[in-house]
mmCIF file of N, CA and C in Angstrom:
data_model
loop_
_atom_site.group_PDB
_atom_site.id
_atom_site.type_symbol
_atom_site.label_atom_id
_atom_site.label_comp_id
_atom_site.label_asym_id
_atom_site.label_seq_id
_atom_site.Cartn_x
_atom_site.Cartn_y
_atom_site.Cartn_z
ATOM 1 N N MET A 1 185.762 99.228 333.154
ATOM 2 C CA MET A 1 184.823 100.255 332.810
ATOM 3 C C MET A 1 183.889 100.489 333.992
ATOM 4 N N SER A 2 183.681 101.723 334.296
ATOM 5 C CA SER A 2 182.773 102.012 335.401
ATOM 6 C C SER A 2 181.328 101.743 334.983
ATOM 7 N N LYS A 3 180.477 101.678 335.960
ATOM 8 C CA LYS A 3 179.070 101.366 335.699
ATOM 9 C C LYS A 3 178.412 102.468 334.871
ATOM 10 N N MET A 4 178.748 103.722 335.170
ATOM 11 C CA MET A 4 178.169 104.834 334.424
ATOM 12 C C MET A 4 178.642 104.817 332.974
ATOM 13 N N LEU A 5 179.933 104.522 332.785
ATOM 14 C CA LEU A 5 180.476 104.488 331.433
ATOM 15 C C LEU A 5 179.882 103.337 330.632
ATOM 16 N N SER A 6 179.771 102.167 331.235
ATOM 17 C CA SER A 6 179.199 101.034 330.504
ATOM 18 C C SER A 6 177.735 101.288 330.157
ATOM 19 N N HIS A 7 177.003 101.919 331.060
ATOM 20 C CA HIS A 7 175.608 102.263 330.756
ATOM 21 C C HIS A 7 175.543 103.283 329.621
ATOM 22 N N GLN A 8 176.439 104.259 329.656
ATOM 23 C CA GLN A 8 176.427 105.284 328.607
ATOM 24 C C GLN A 8 176.822 104.693 327.254
ATOM 25 N N VAL A 9 177.746 103.738 327.238
ATOM 26 C CA VAL A 9 178.111 103.070 325.981
ATOM 27 C C VAL A 9 176.912 102.313 325.427
ATOM 28 N N LYS A 10 176.173 101.626 326.288
ATOM 29 C CA LYS A 10 174.967 100.919 325.833
ATOM 30 C C LYS A 10 173.939 101.889 325.279
ATOM 31 N N VAL A 11 173.764 103.012 325.950
ATOM 32 C CA VAL A 11 172.805 104.022 325.482
ATOM 33 C C VAL A 11 173.226 104.562 324.121
ATOM 34 N N GLU A 12 174.505 104.861 323.964
ATOM 35 C CA GLU A 12 174.993 105.391 322.687
ATOM 36 C C GLU A 12 174.886 104.350 321.572
ATOM 37 N N LEU A 13 175.147 103.088 321.889
ATOM 38 C CA LEU A 13 174.988 102.039 320.878
ATOM 39 C C LEU A 13 173.533 101.904 320.450
ATOM 40 N N MET A 14 172.628 101.947 321.399
ATOM 41 C CA MET A 14 171.202 101.855 321.062
ATOM 42 C C MET A 14 170.745 103.068 320.253
ATOM 43 N N ARG A 15 171.317 104.223 320.544
ATOM 44 C CA ARG A 15 170.967 105.431 319.808
ATOM 45 C C ARG A 15 171.536 105.391 318.384
ATOM 46 N N ALA A 16 172.712 104.803 318.226
ATOM 47 C CA ALA A 16 173.368 104.799 316.919
ATOM 48 C C ALA A 16 172.871 103.685 316.009
ATOM 49 N N VAL A 17 172.566 102.532 316.572
ATOM 50 C CA VAL A 17 172.182 101.377 315.763
ATOM 51 C C VAL A 17 170.660 101.355 315.639
ATOM 52 N N THR A 18 170.192 102.059 314.636
ATOM 53 C CA THR A 18 168.764 102.074 314.330
ATOM 54 C C THR A 18 168.535 101.249 313.074
ATOM 55 N N TRP A 19 167.283 100.959 312.807
ATOM 56 C CA TRP A 19 166.941 100.188 311.616
ATOM 57 C C TRP A 19 167.413 100.916 310.358
ATOM 58 N N ARG A 20 167.208 102.211 310.312
ATOM 59 C CA ARG A 20 167.605 103.011 309.147
ATOM 60 C C ARG A 20 169.123 102.973 308.951
ATOM 61 N N GLN A 21 169.873 103.133 310.039
ATOM 62 C CA GLN A 21 171.328 103.098 309.936
ATOM 63 C C GLN A 21 171.827 101.720 309.517
ATOM 64 N N CYS A 22 171.211 100.666 310.015
ATOM 65 C CA CYS A 22 171.615 99.314 309.612
ATOM 66 C C CYS A 22 171.389 99.096 308.125
ATOM 67 N N VAL A 23 170.305 99.619 307.596
ATOM 68 C CA VAL A 23 170.044 99.504 306.157
ATOM 69 C C VAL A 23 171.090 100.287 305.367
ATOM 70 N N ILE A 24 171.430 101.474 305.825
ATOM 71 C CA ILE A 24 172.451 102.276 305.133
ATOM 72 C C ILE A 24 173.802 101.573 305.179
ATOM 73 N N TRP A 25 174.181 101.054 306.344
ATOM 74 C CA TRP A 25 175.466 100.358 306.459
ATOM 75 C C TRP A 25 175.487 99.094 305.616
ATOM 76 N N ALA A 26 174.399 98.347 305.603
ATOM 77 C CA ALA A 26 174.336 97.133 304.780
ATOM 78 C C ALA A 26 174.429 97.487 303.303
ATOM 79 N N ALA A 27 173.795 98.572 302.912
ATOM 80 C CA ALA A 27 173.888 99.001 301.516
ATOM 81 C C ALA A 27 175.323 99.367 301.161
ATOM 82 N N LEU A 28 176.008 100.067 302.048
ATOM 83 C CA LEU A 28 177.408 100.403 301.786
ATOM 84 C C LEU A 28 178.272 99.155 301.682
ATOM 85 N N ILE A 29 178.036 98.222 302.587
ATOM 86 C CA ILE A 29 178.857 97.015 302.623
ATOM 87 C C ILE A 29 178.600 96.139 301.404
ATOM 88 N N LEU A 30 177.376 96.089 300.920
ATOM 89 C CA LEU A 30 177.033 95.199 299.809
ATOM 90 C C LEU A 30 177.078 95.873 298.442
ATOM 91 N N VAL A 31 176.687 97.128 298.355
ATOM 92 C CA VAL A 31 176.572 97.786 297.051
ATOM 93 C C VAL A 31 177.937 98.147 296.471
ATOM 94 N N LEU A 32 178.838 98.682 297.273
ATOM 95 C CA LEU A 32 180.136 99.087 296.734
ATOM 96 C C LEU A 32 180.919 97.914 296.135
ATOM 97 N N PRO A 33 181.055 96.770 296.806
ATOM 98 C CA PRO A 33 181.739 95.645 296.160
ATOM 99 C C PRO A 33 180.987 95.093 294.950
ATOM 100 N N THR A 34 179.657 95.151 294.982
ATOM 101 C CA THR A 34 178.882 94.666 293.838
ATOM 102 C C THR A 34 179.116 95.542 292.619
ATOM 103 N N ILE A 35 179.126 96.847 292.806
ATOM 104 C CA ILE A 35 179.418 97.756 291.693
ATOM 105 C C ILE A 35 180.816 97.497 291.162
ATOM 106 N N GLN A 36 181.770 97.355 292.064
ATOM 107 C CA GLN A 36 183.142 97.075 291.647
ATOM 108 C C GLN A 36 183.223 95.756 290.883
ATOM 109 N N PHE A 37 182.522 94.737 291.348
ATOM 110 C CA PHE A 37 182.534 93.444 290.669
ATOM 111 C C PHE A 37 181.926 93.554 289.276
ATOM 112 N N LEU A 38 180.830 94.272 289.148
ATOM 113 C CA LEU A 38 180.195 94.427 287.838
ATOM 114 C C LEU A 38 181.074 95.210 286.869
ATOM 115 N N LEU A 39 181.894 96.106 287.390
ATOM 116 C CA LEU A 39 182.798 96.865 286.530
ATOM 117 C C LEU A 39 183.976 96.032 286.037
ATOM 118 N N ILE A 40 184.415 95.061 286.815
ATOM 119 C CA ILE A 40 185.637 94.334 286.456
ATOM 120 C C ILE A 40 185.406 92.924 285.948
ATOM 121 N N LYS A 41 184.214 92.393 286.016
ATOM 122 C CA LYS A 41 184.033 90.967 285.729
ATOM 123 C C LYS A 41 184.267 90.613 284.265
ATOM 124 N N GLU A 42 184.011 91.506 283.337
ATOM 125 C CA GLU A 42 184.150 91.195 281.915
ATOM 126 C C GLU A 42 185.562 91.417 281.388
ATOM 127 N N ASN A 43 186.358 92.210 282.042
ATOM 128 C CA ASN A 43 187.632 92.635 281.475
ATOM 129 C C ASN A 43 188.828 91.776 281.865
ATOM 130 N N TYR A 44 188.678 90.909 282.831
ATOM 131 C CA TYR A 44 189.825 90.172 283.334
ATOM 132 C C TYR A 44 189.498 88.695 283.474
ATOM 133 N N VAL A 45 190.566 87.891 283.461
ATOM 134 C CA VAL A 45 190.452 86.465 283.762
ATOM 135 C C VAL A 45 191.209 86.241 285.064
ATOM 136 N N TYR A 46 190.545 85.616 286.019
ATOM 137 C CA TYR A 46 191.140 85.382 287.328
ATOM 138 C C TYR A 46 191.400 83.894 287.488
ATOM 139 N N TYR A 47 192.625 83.567 287.829
ATOM 140 C CA TYR A 47 193.003 82.170 287.996
ATOM 141 C C TYR A 47 192.844 81.698 289.439
ATOM 142 N N ARG A 48 192.865 82.622 290.363
ATOM 143 C CA ARG A 48 192.680 82.294 291.777
ATOM 144 C C ARG A 48 191.652 83.246 292.375
ATOM 145 N N GLN A 49 191.018 82.798 293.449
ATOM 146 C CA GLN A 49 190.045 83.656 294.116
ATOM 147 C C GLN A 49 190.707 84.880 294.744
ATOM 148 N N LEU A 50 191.954 84.722 295.152
ATOM 149 C CA LEU A 50 192.667 85.842 295.753
ATOM 150 C C LEU A 50 192.848 86.981 294.752
ATOM 151 N N ASP A 51 193.057 86.644 293.480
ATOM 152 C CA ASP A 51 193.180 87.680 292.455
ATOM 153 C C ASP A 51 191.911 88.519 292.359
ATOM 154 N N LEU A 52 190.786 87.863 292.402
ATOM 155 C CA LEU A 52 189.513 88.581 292.359
ATOM 156 C C LEU A 52 189.336 89.450 293.603
ATOM 157 N N PHE A 53 189.662 88.923 294.750
ATOM 158 C CA PHE A 53 189.529 89.697 295.986
ATOM 159 C C PHE A 53 190.417 90.940 295.950
ATOM 160 N N LEU A 54 191.653 90.779 295.518
ATOM 161 C CA LEU A 54 192.557 91.925 295.449
ATOM 162 C C LEU A 54 192.074 92.955 294.436
ATOM 163 N N ARG A 55 191.517 92.489 293.345
ATOM 164 C CA ARG A 55 190.984 93.418 292.340
ATOM 165 C C ARG A 55 189.724 94.129 292.844
ATOM 166 N N LEU A 56 188.900 93.438 293.611
ATOM 167 C CA LEU A 56 187.701 94.070 294.177
ATOM 168 C C LEU A 56 188.062 95.209 295.128
ATOM 169 N N ASN A 57 189.161 95.071 295.820
ATOM 170 C CA ASN A 57 189.563 96.085 296.802
ATOM 171 C C ASN A 57 190.660 97.003 296.288
ATOM 172 N N SER A 58 190.740 97.194 294.976
ATOM 173 C CA SER A 58 191.849 97.992 294.469
ATOM 174 C C SER A 58 191.437 99.231 293.693
ATOM 175 N N ASN A 59 190.173 99.521 293.546
ATOM 176 C CA ASN A 59 189.797 100.644 292.705
ATOM 177 C C ASN A 59 189.270 101.818 293.527
ATOM 178 N N PHE A 60 187.992 102.067 293.509
ATOM 179 C CA PHE A 60 187.451 103.257 294.167
ATOM 180 C C PHE A 60 187.039 103.019 295.617
ATOM 181 N N VAL A 61 186.862 101.784 296.020
ATOM 182 C CA VAL A 61 186.436 101.508 297.396
ATOM 183 C C VAL A 61 187.479 101.983 298.413
ATOM 184 N N PRO A 62 188.779 101.711 298.230
ATOM 185 C CA PRO A 62 189.751 102.242 299.198
ATOM 186 C C PRO A 62 189.820 103.769 299.214
ATOM 187 N N LEU A 63 189.497 104.402 298.092
ATOM 188 C CA LEU A 63 189.486 105.864 298.079
ATOM 189 C C LEU A 63 188.332 106.428 298.903
ATOM 190 N N LEU A 64 187.211 105.735 298.905
ATOM 191 C CA LEU A 64 186.047 106.180 299.672
ATOM 192 C C LEU A 64 186.097 105.739 301.132
ATOM 193 N N PHE A 65 187.004 104.853 301.448
ATOM 194 C CA PHE A 65 187.061 104.252 302.777
ATOM 195 C C PHE A 65 187.175 105.282 303.908
ATOM 196 N N PRO A 66 188.093 106.263 303.848
ATOM 197 C CA PRO A 66 188.161 107.241 304.952
ATOM 198 C C PRO A 66 186.887 108.067 305.100
ATOM 199 N N ILE A 67 186.270 108.416 303.998
ATOM 200 C CA ILE A 67 185.027 109.189 304.061
ATOM 201 C C ILE A 67 183.928 108.363 304.710
ATOM 202 N N ILE A 68 183.841 107.102 304.330
ATOM 203 C CA ILE A 68 182.814 106.229 304.900
ATOM 204 C C ILE A 68 183.039 106.055 306.399
ATOM 205 N N MET A 69 184.290 105.910 306.819
ATOM 206 C CA MET A 69 184.572 105.727 308.239
ATOM 207 C C MET A 69 184.208 106.966 309.050
ATOM 208 N N VAL A 70 184.400 108.135 308.477
ATOM 209 C CA VAL A 70 184.015 109.359 309.178
ATOM 210 C C VAL A 70 182.502 109.469 309.263
ATOM 211 N N LEU A 71 181.813 109.085 308.208
ATOM 212 C CA LEU A 71 180.365 109.230 308.168
ATOM 213 C C LEU A 71 179.624 108.173 308.982
ATOM 214 N N VAL A 72 180.311 107.138 309.420
ATOM 215 C CA VAL A 72 179.642 106.077 310.172
ATOM 216 C C VAL A 72 179.007 106.631 311.443
ATOM 217 N N TYR A 73 179.722 107.464 312.171
ATOM 218 C CA TYR A 73 179.201 107.905 313.463
ATOM 219 C C TYR A 73 179.366 109.399 313.716
ATOM 220 N N ALA A 74 180.224 110.066 312.974
ATOM 221 C CA ALA A 74 180.504 111.478 313.254
ATOM 222 C C ALA A 74 179.305 112.378 313.008
ATOM 223 N N ILE A 75 178.399 111.965 312.164
ATOM 224 C CA ILE A 75 177.222 112.778 311.871
ATOM 225 C C ILE A 75 176.386 112.983 313.135
ATOM 226 N N TYR A 76 176.297 111.958 313.977
ATOM 227 C CA TYR A 76 175.535 112.083 315.223
ATOM 228 C C TYR A 76 176.137 113.152 316.133
ATOM 229 N N PHE A 77 177.454 113.158 316.223
ATOM 230 C CA PHE A 77 178.119 114.104 317.110
ATOM 231 C C PHE A 77 177.926 115.534 316.626
ATOM 232 N N VAL A 78 178.008 115.754 315.333
ATOM 233 C CA VAL A 78 177.781 117.085 314.770
ATOM 234 C C VAL A 78 176.347 117.532 315.029
ATOM 235 N N GLY A 79 175.399 116.617 314.866
ATOM 236 C CA GLY A 79 174.001 116.945 315.140
ATOM 237 C C GLY A 79 173.765 117.301 316.596
ATOM 238 N N GLU A 80 174.447 116.616 317.499
ATOM 239 C CA GLU A 80 174.299 116.922 318.919
ATOM 240 C C GLU A 80 174.879 118.286 319.256
ATOM 241 N N GLN A 81 175.985 118.648 318.634
ATOM 242 C CA GLN A 81 176.545 119.977 318.862
ATOM 243 C C GLN A 81 175.634 121.055 318.282
ATOM 244 N N LYS A 82 175.096 120.798 317.122
ATOM 245 C CA LYS A 82 174.223 121.771 316.462
ATOM 246 C C LYS A 82 172.944 122.002 317.264
ATOM 247 N N ASN A 83 172.403 120.957 317.868
ATOM 248 C CA ASN A 83 171.165 121.060 318.639
ATOM 249 C C ASN A 83 171.399 121.371 320.120
ATOM 250 N N HIS A 84 172.637 121.678 320.500
ATOM 251 C CA HIS A 84 173.001 122.015 321.881
ATOM 252 C C HIS A 84 172.628 120.897 322.854
ATOM 253 N N PHE A 85 172.868 119.663 322.424
ATOM 254 C CA PHE A 85 172.565 118.512 323.272
ATOM 255 C C PHE A 85 173.658 118.278 324.311
ATOM 256 N N ILE A 86 174.893 118.636 323.978
ATOM 257 C CA ILE A 86 176.024 118.369 324.873
ATOM 258 C C ILE A 86 175.918 119.176 326.177
ATOM 259 N N PRO A 87 175.574 120.472 326.155
ATOM 260 C CA PRO A 87 175.369 121.156 327.451
ATOM 261 C C PRO A 87 174.237 120.538 328.277
ATOM 262 N N TYR A 88 173.236 120.012 327.622
ATOM 263 C CA TYR A 88 172.136 119.344 328.309
ATOM 264 C C TYR A 88 172.625 118.062 328.993
ATOM 265 N N VAL A 89 173.496 117.321 328.325
ATOM 266 C CA VAL A 89 174.017 116.065 328.877
ATOM 267 C C VAL A 89 175.025 116.337 329.985
ATOM 268 N N ARG A 90 175.779 117.414 329.848
ATOM 269 C CA ARG A 90 176.833 117.725 330.821
ATOM 270 C C ARG A 90 176.272 117.898 332.234
ATOM 271 N N ILE A 91 175.030 118.309 332.331
ATOM 272 C CA ILE A 91 174.396 118.463 333.638
ATOM 273 C C ILE A 91 174.167 117.094 334.284
ATOM 274 N N ARG A 92 173.913 116.084 333.485
ATOM 275 C CA ARG A 92 173.516 114.776 333.999
ATOM 276 C C ARG A 92 174.674 113.803 334.227
ATOM 277 N N ILE A 93 175.657 113.829 333.336
ATOM 278 C CA ILE A 93 176.826 112.956 333.510
ATOM 279 C C ILE A 93 178.083 113.781 333.253
ATOM 280 N N PRO A 94 179.231 113.332 333.750
ATOM 281 C CA PRO A 94 180.472 114.068 333.471
ATOM 282 C C PRO A 94 180.776 114.086 331.970
ATOM 283 N N LEU A 95 181.290 115.206 331.509
ATOM 284 C CA LEU A 95 181.574 115.366 330.086
ATOM 285 C C LEU A 95 182.622 114.359 329.612
ATOM 286 N N ALA A 96 183.610 114.057 330.450
ATOM 287 C CA ALA A 96 184.642 113.083 330.069
ATOM 288 C C ALA A 96 184.033 111.703 329.845
ATOM 289 N N THR A 97 183.091 111.309 330.685
ATOM 290 C CA THR A 97 182.420 110.014 330.518
ATOM 291 C C THR A 97 181.613 109.994 329.233
ATOM 292 N N TYR A 98 180.914 111.072 328.970
ATOM 293 C CA TYR A 98 180.096 111.158 327.763
ATOM 294 C C TYR A 98 180.963 111.087 326.504
ATOM 295 N N LEU A 99 182.040 111.870 326.470
ATOM 296 C CA LEU A 99 182.907 111.885 325.289
ATOM 297 C C LEU A 99 183.646 110.562 325.123
ATOM 298 N N PHE A 100 184.068 109.943 326.227
ATOM 299 C CA PHE A 100 184.739 108.650 326.128
ATOM 300 C C PHE A 100 183.777 107.571 325.637
ATOM 301 N N SER A 101 182.522 107.631 326.068
ATOM 302 C CA SER A 101 181.537 106.663 325.564
ATOM 303 C C SER A 101 181.303 106.868 324.070
ATOM 304 N N LYS A 102 181.302 108.118 323.630
ATOM 305 C CA LYS A 102 181.194 108.403 322.194
ATOM 306 C C LYS A 102 182.388 107.812 321.442
ATOM 307 N N LEU A 103 183.569 107.960 322.009
ATOM 308 C CA LEU A 103 184.780 107.424 321.392
ATOM 309 C C LEU A 103 184.729 105.904 321.300
ATOM 310 N N VAL A 104 184.283 105.251 322.353
ATOM 311 C CA VAL A 104 184.196 103.783 322.362
ATOM 312 C C VAL A 104 183.185 103.299 321.328
ATOM 313 N N VAL A 105 182.027 103.927 321.271
ATOM 314 C CA VAL A 105 181.001 103.526 320.306
ATOM 315 C C VAL A 105 181.476 103.791 318.883
ATOM 316 N N ASN A 106 182.149 104.917 318.673
ATOM 317 C CA ASN A 106 182.695 105.212 317.348
ATOM 318 C C ASN A 106 183.718 104.160 316.944
ATOM 319 N N ALA A 107 184.576 103.750 317.863
ATOM 320 C CA ALA A 107 185.576 102.726 317.561
ATOM 321 C C ALA A 107 184.913 101.392 317.240
ATOM 322 N N ILE A 108 183.905 101.014 318.006
ATOM 323 C CA ILE A 108 183.214 99.737 317.774
ATOM 324 C C ILE A 108 182.537 99.734 316.410
ATOM 325 N N LEU A 109 181.771 100.774 316.125
ATOM 326 C CA LEU A 109 181.036 100.818 314.859
ATOM 327 C C LEU A 109 181.968 100.946 313.659
ATOM 328 N N SER A 110 182.998 101.776 313.776
ATOM 329 C CA SER A 110 183.939 101.933 312.664
ATOM 330 C C SER A 110 184.680 100.634 312.386
ATOM 331 N N PHE A 111 185.111 99.943 313.441
ATOM 332 C CA PHE A 111 185.783 98.666 313.241
ATOM 333 C C PHE A 111 184.854 97.654 312.589
ATOM 334 N N LEU A 112 183.624 97.592 313.055
ATOM 335 C CA LEU A 112 182.665 96.634 312.509
ATOM 336 C C LEU A 112 182.395 96.898 311.028
ATOM 337 N N ILE A 113 182.163 98.139 310.667
ATOM 338 C CA ILE A 113 181.895 98.484 309.270
ATOM 339 C C ILE A 113 183.141 98.245 308.420
ATOM 340 N N ALA A 114 184.314 98.644 308.910
ATOM 341 C CA ALA A 114 185.549 98.437 308.147
ATOM 342 C C ALA A 114 185.830 96.951 307.948
ATOM 343 N N PHE A 115 185.639 96.164 308.997
ATOM 344 C CA PHE A 115 185.857 94.728 308.889
ATOM 345 C C PHE A 115 184.915 94.111 307.867
ATOM 346 N N LEU A 116 183.649 94.473 307.941
ATOM 347 C CA LEU A 116 182.672 93.895 307.011
ATOM 348 C C LEU A 116 182.885 94.375 305.579
ATOM 349 N N MET A 117 183.404 95.593 305.402
ATOM 350 C CA MET A 117 183.678 96.076 304.048
ATOM 351 C C MET A 117 184.804 95.294 303.381
ATOM 352 N N VAL A 118 185.666 94.684 304.158
ATOM 353 C CA VAL A 118 186.730 93.852 303.604
ATOM 354 C C VAL A 118 186.338 92.379 303.628
ATOM 355 N N PHE A 119 185.663 91.938 304.679
ATOM 356 C CA PHE A 119 185.347 90.522 304.847
ATOM 357 C C PHE A 119 184.267 90.039 303.881
ATOM 358 N N VAL A 120 183.245 90.835 303.641
ATOM 359 C CA VAL A 120 182.168 90.421 302.733
ATOM 360 C C VAL A 120 182.690 90.220 301.308
ATOM 361 N N PRO A 121 183.496 91.138 300.744
ATOM 362 C CA PRO A 121 184.066 90.838 299.420
ATOM 363 C C PRO A 121 184.996 89.623 299.421
ATOM 364 N N PHE A 122 185.686 89.397 300.533
ATOM 365 C CA PHE A 122 186.537 88.214 300.609
ATOM 366 C C PHE A 122 185.699 86.944 300.523
ATOM 367 N N ILE A 123 184.630 86.866 301.300
ATOM 368 C CA ILE A 123 183.741 85.700 301.249
ATOM 369 C C ILE A 123 183.122 85.577 299.865
ATOM 370 N N PHE A 124 182.723 86.696 299.302
ATOM 371 C CA PHE A 124 182.139 86.709 297.965
ATOM 372 C C PHE A 124 183.125 86.169 296.931
ATOM 373 N N SER A 125 184.378 86.598 297.005
ATOM 374 C CA SER A 125 185.357 86.173 296.001
ATOM 375 C C SER A 125 185.831 84.742 296.215
ATOM 376 N N VAL A 126 185.815 84.242 297.431
ATOM 377 C CA VAL A 126 186.253 82.875 297.695
ATOM 378 C C VAL A 126 185.159 81.872 297.351
ATOM 379 N N LYS A 127 183.909 82.226 297.564
ATOM 380 C CA LYS A 127 182.812 81.277 297.388
ATOM 381 C C LYS A 127 182.267 81.193 295.965
ATOM 382 N N ILE A 128 182.565 82.171 295.125
ATOM 383 C CA ILE A 128 182.065 82.079 293.749
ATOM 384 C C ILE A 128 183.084 81.336 292.901
ATOM 385 N N PRO A 129 182.652 80.702 291.818
ATOM 386 C CA PRO A 129 183.613 79.999 290.953
ATOM 387 C C PRO A 129 184.504 80.994 290.213
ATOM 388 N N THR A 130 185.670 80.524 289.784
ATOM 389 C CA THR A 130 186.617 81.417 289.111
ATOM 390 C C THR A 130 186.227 81.694 287.666
ATOM 391 N N THR A 131 185.345 80.925 287.090
ATOM 392 C CA THR A 131 184.869 81.206 285.729
ATOM 393 C C THR A 131 183.396 81.553 285.790
ATOM 394 N N TRP A 132 182.998 82.505 284.952
ATOM 395 C CA TRP A 132 181.598 82.913 284.960
ATOM 396 C C TRP A 132 180.939 82.399 283.731
#
């Protein structure tokens, strides 16, 4: 990675990871599996933790998954186009560097959110007892 690109990736990460966004992402990661768990906990008996994990990830969360992944970072890009920020940036850095840094940050954040949306319910289902 060139020095300009690595600096631009850091700038984009700092711009994207705000306190407000972290709260929204944490709410998505924690609230969706909790709602799913509350919906299914009374109706089924689980003999293994894996059964609970598979059931947690089998209802509406996978349906919302593509929408959530798009909303993780794409909103910033739309806002920048709407406010004519991209022509302003094009004067200062090459457009290819700017767009590639956006792509890298989008990949990092989307992977992190997707991983945590699966990993947190897994930890939750493995660490709780099988009987309530």
